[in-house]
Every structure is written in structure tokens, then in C-alpha cells.
Short mmCIF file of C-alpha atoms in Angstrom, two decimals:
data_model
loop_
_atom_site.label_atom_id
_atom_site.label_comp_id
_atom_site.label_asym_id
_atom_site.label_seq_id
_atom_site.Cartn_x
_atom_site.Cartn_y
_atom_site.Cartn_z
CA MET A 24 103.79 75.01 99.26
CA ILE A 25 105.61 77.91 100.71
CA PRO A 26 102.76 79.89 102.70
CA LYS A 27 101.43 82.74 100.23
CA GLU A 28 100.96 85.90 103.36
CA PRO A 29 101.56 89.17 102.08
CA ARG A 30 104.76 90.81 104.22
CA GLY A 31 104.14 94.52 102.67
CA ARG A 32 107.48 96.69 102.05
CA LEU A 33 110.54 94.22 102.89
CA PHE A 34 113.58 96.67 101.84
CA GLN A 35 113.39 100.36 101.47
CA ASP A 36 117.24 101.15 101.34
CA SER A 37 120.00 102.11 98.89
CA GLU A 38 121.76 98.88 98.98
CA PHE A 39 120.41 95.57 99.66
CA VAL A 40 120.18 91.59 98.72
CA PHE A 41 116.58 89.60 98.05
CA ASN A 42 117.56 86.05 97.84
CA GLU A 43 114.05 84.47 98.57
CA PHE A 44 114.06 83.66 94.89
CA ASP A 45 117.25 82.22 94.67
CA GLY A 46 116.91 78.95 92.03
CA LEU A 47 113.21 79.82 91.65
CA LYS A 48 112.31 80.53 88.01
CA VAL A 49 110.27 83.18 86.69
CA GLU A 50 106.79 82.77 85.39
CA GLN A 51 105.82 86.45 84.84
CA ILE A 52 106.91 89.94 84.64
CA ILE A 53 104.67 93.23 84.31
CA VAL A 54 105.28 96.39 84.10
CA CYS A 55 103.88 99.33 84.82
CA GLU A 56 104.24 102.15 82.93
CA ASN A 57 103.39 105.45 82.47
CA MET A 58 102.01 107.72 79.93
CA ARG A 59 106.08 108.53 78.53
CA SER A 60 106.43 104.57 78.87
CA GLU A 61 108.66 105.28 82.12
CA PRO A 62 108.64 101.95 84.45
CA ILE A 63 107.05 103.10 87.87
CA LEU A 64 106.68 99.42 88.93
CA VAL A 65 108.01 95.82 88.08
CA TYR A 66 105.50 93.77 89.13
CA LEU A 67 107.32 89.48 89.53
CA LYS A 68 105.55 86.39 89.81
CA VAL A 69 108.00 83.01 89.82
CA GLU A 70 107.20 79.86 90.87
CA ASN A 71 105.41 78.33 93.57
CA ARG A 72 105.58 82.17 95.54
CA ASN A 73 102.99 85.19 95.60
CA TRP A 74 103.26 88.21 93.58
CA HIS A 75 105.86 90.64 94.51
CA GLN A 76 106.55 93.78 93.60
CA TYR A 77 110.13 96.57 92.69
CA PHE A 78 110.57 99.54 92.28
CA LEU A 79 112.98 102.89 92.86
CA ASP A 80 112.19 106.09 94.11
CA ALA A 81 113.77 109.49 95.96
CA GLY A 82 117.09 107.75 94.70
CA ILE A 83 116.63 104.25 96.72
CA GLY A 84 115.43 101.34 95.71
CA PHE A 85 112.19 99.29 97.49
CA TRP A 86 110.97 95.34 97.73
CA GLU A 87 107.74 94.36 98.69
CA ASN A 88 105.37 91.12 99.20
CA TRP A 89 101.76 92.25 98.92
CA ASP A 90 100.40 88.89 97.64
CA GLU A 91 98.36 89.56 95.16
CA LEU A 92 97.62 91.99 91.91
CA SER A 93 95.06 94.44 92.71
CA ASP A 94 94.10 97.51 90.35
CA ILE A 95 96.45 96.85 87.45
CA GLU A 96 93.92 97.96 84.78
CA ASP A 97 95.52 100.78 82.33
CA ASP A 98 93.87 103.76 82.19
CA ASN A 99 94.79 107.18 81.26
CA GLU A 100 98.19 107.42 83.26
CA PHE A 101 99.48 104.11 83.44
CA GLY A 102 99.52 100.98 81.40
CA TYR A 103 100.30 96.82 82.31
CA ILE A 104 102.79 94.98 80.28
CA ASP A 105 103.32 91.95 80.60
CA SER A 106 106.58 91.51 79.81
CA THR A 107 107.45 88.22 80.11
CA ASP A 108 107.68 86.89 75.95
CA SER A 109 109.16 89.98 75.60
CA LEU A 110 112.29 90.15 77.49
CA GLU A 111 112.17 86.03 77.03
CA LEU A 112 112.20 85.57 80.34
CA LYS A 113 109.52 83.03 81.09
CA GLY A 114 111.34 79.87 83.11
CA LYS A 115 114.42 81.61 83.29
CA ARG A 116 116.20 80.80 86.83
CA ILE A 117 117.72 83.18 89.29
CA SER A 118 120.76 83.22 90.32
CA LYS A 119 120.57 86.72 93.14
CA ILE A 120 118.66 90.26 92.85
CA TYR A 121 119.78 92.93 94.74
CA CYS A 122 119.91 96.36 94.48
CA THR A 123 122.98 98.61 94.76
CA SER A 124 124.45 102.11 94.56
CA GLU A 125 124.81 103.78 91.04
CA LEU A 126 126.45 107.66 91.24
CA ASN A 127 122.66 109.91 93.26
CA ASN A 128 120.75 106.70 93.07
CA SER A 129 120.35 103.22 92.98
CA LYS A 130 119.36 100.33 91.08
CA ILE A 131 117.89 96.45 91.05
CA VAL A 132 119.21 93.66 89.27
CA ILE A 133 117.83 90.83 88.66
CA GLU A 134 120.99 87.79 87.82
CA PHE A 135 119.76 84.81 85.53
CA ASP A 136 121.60 81.20 85.59
CA SER A 137 121.95 82.85 82.00
CA LYS A 138 123.92 85.26 83.35
CA GLU A 139 121.57 88.09 81.60
CA GLU A 140 120.81 90.88 83.77
CA LEU A 141 117.72 92.64 84.34
CA ILE A 142 118.38 95.22 85.46
CA LEU A 143 115.70 98.78 86.72
CA ARG A 144 118.10 102.04 87.12
CA CYS A 145 117.83 105.65 86.16
CA ILE A 146 118.69 106.80 83.07
CA LYS A 147 120.95 109.38 84.01
CA PRO A 148 121.95 107.76 87.65
CA GLU A 149 124.47 110.73 87.83
CA ILE A 150 120.98 113.28 88.61
CA PHE A 151 119.34 112.25 91.52
CA ASP A 152 115.57 110.70 91.35
CA SER A 153 116.13 110.70 87.32
CA GLU A 154 113.91 108.73 85.13
CA CYS A 155 113.99 105.03 85.35
CA GLU A 156 114.28 102.30 82.54
CA LEU A 157 114.33 97.97 82.54
CA LYS A 158 116.64 96.72 80.37
CA LEU A 159 117.69 93.21 80.03
CA LYS A 160 121.46 92.97 79.50
CA LYS A 161 123.02 90.02 77.61
CA PRO A 162 126.61 88.70 78.44
CA THR A 163 128.93 89.61 75.90
CA GLY A 164 128.82 87.13 72.80
CA TYR A 165 125.63 86.21 73.73
CA LYS A 166 123.81 84.03 71.22
CA THR A 167 120.04 83.74 70.94
#
């Protein structure tokens, strides 16, 4: 079993590659949204690993490992939505995770063996630090 020690912030940059989850399957994805339903944080749990979280801020991407989820109860400011089933990602195998520049911001992409991509990006990447969206991009000709 892999040690489950929190390591804090692993990346804080406009471009990075996080390869520790390559080849592992998704167990759960929880999205923290603000009152406008904008994703603020994305929590990711994969097989045999502890919780990680990622987000965009100030035009760059962040990837963190804080071990456990804490203080994730819906309140007036934030909602926590288990998006694993709605995105149909449970058990999907990750092939690559990376952050890359997109105009005046960055985006974080999780690629799957199925060629699908879970993308956290600014809705208007030309506007620095604009509102974010989390979308699942299916490959052309994808059939469910």
C-alpha cells in the first residue's frame, strides 16, 4: 500500500504534469461550487491513493494533496457535489494529468484511456482569472 501522508501543495504554475495517477482508476470526484455554480475546487480520489484537490486561480493551476477531506459540508456560500456518476467517471482509467496555458489563463486536463478529457478551464480564457467551468469532453464519434 502506498503511504498516505499529506504533502500539501505539489504544483502552483501555468504548466505542469502530474503523473502519479497515470494508469489508476477514478473512485470519486467531488466538485466544490460557489453560489453561481462555478467550480472552485475539484476533489479527486483514485484507487489506492488519498484525496487530492485541484483548482485554478490568478491565471495558473494548483494541485494539492491534503490527505483527507475536511469541512466539506454544504453551506450558504458553497455546495459540494459528488459528480462521479453524473460525469460517468467511476472506474475510468487515467492516462495523463496536466496543466497547460490557455491564452491569459491555464487549464487542468485529466485524460482517460477512453480518450475522454475532464477539463477545468476559464470560460473566457482571454480574460485573466475569469469564471471557471468543469466539462467532460468526449472524443469525436464517441458512443455511450
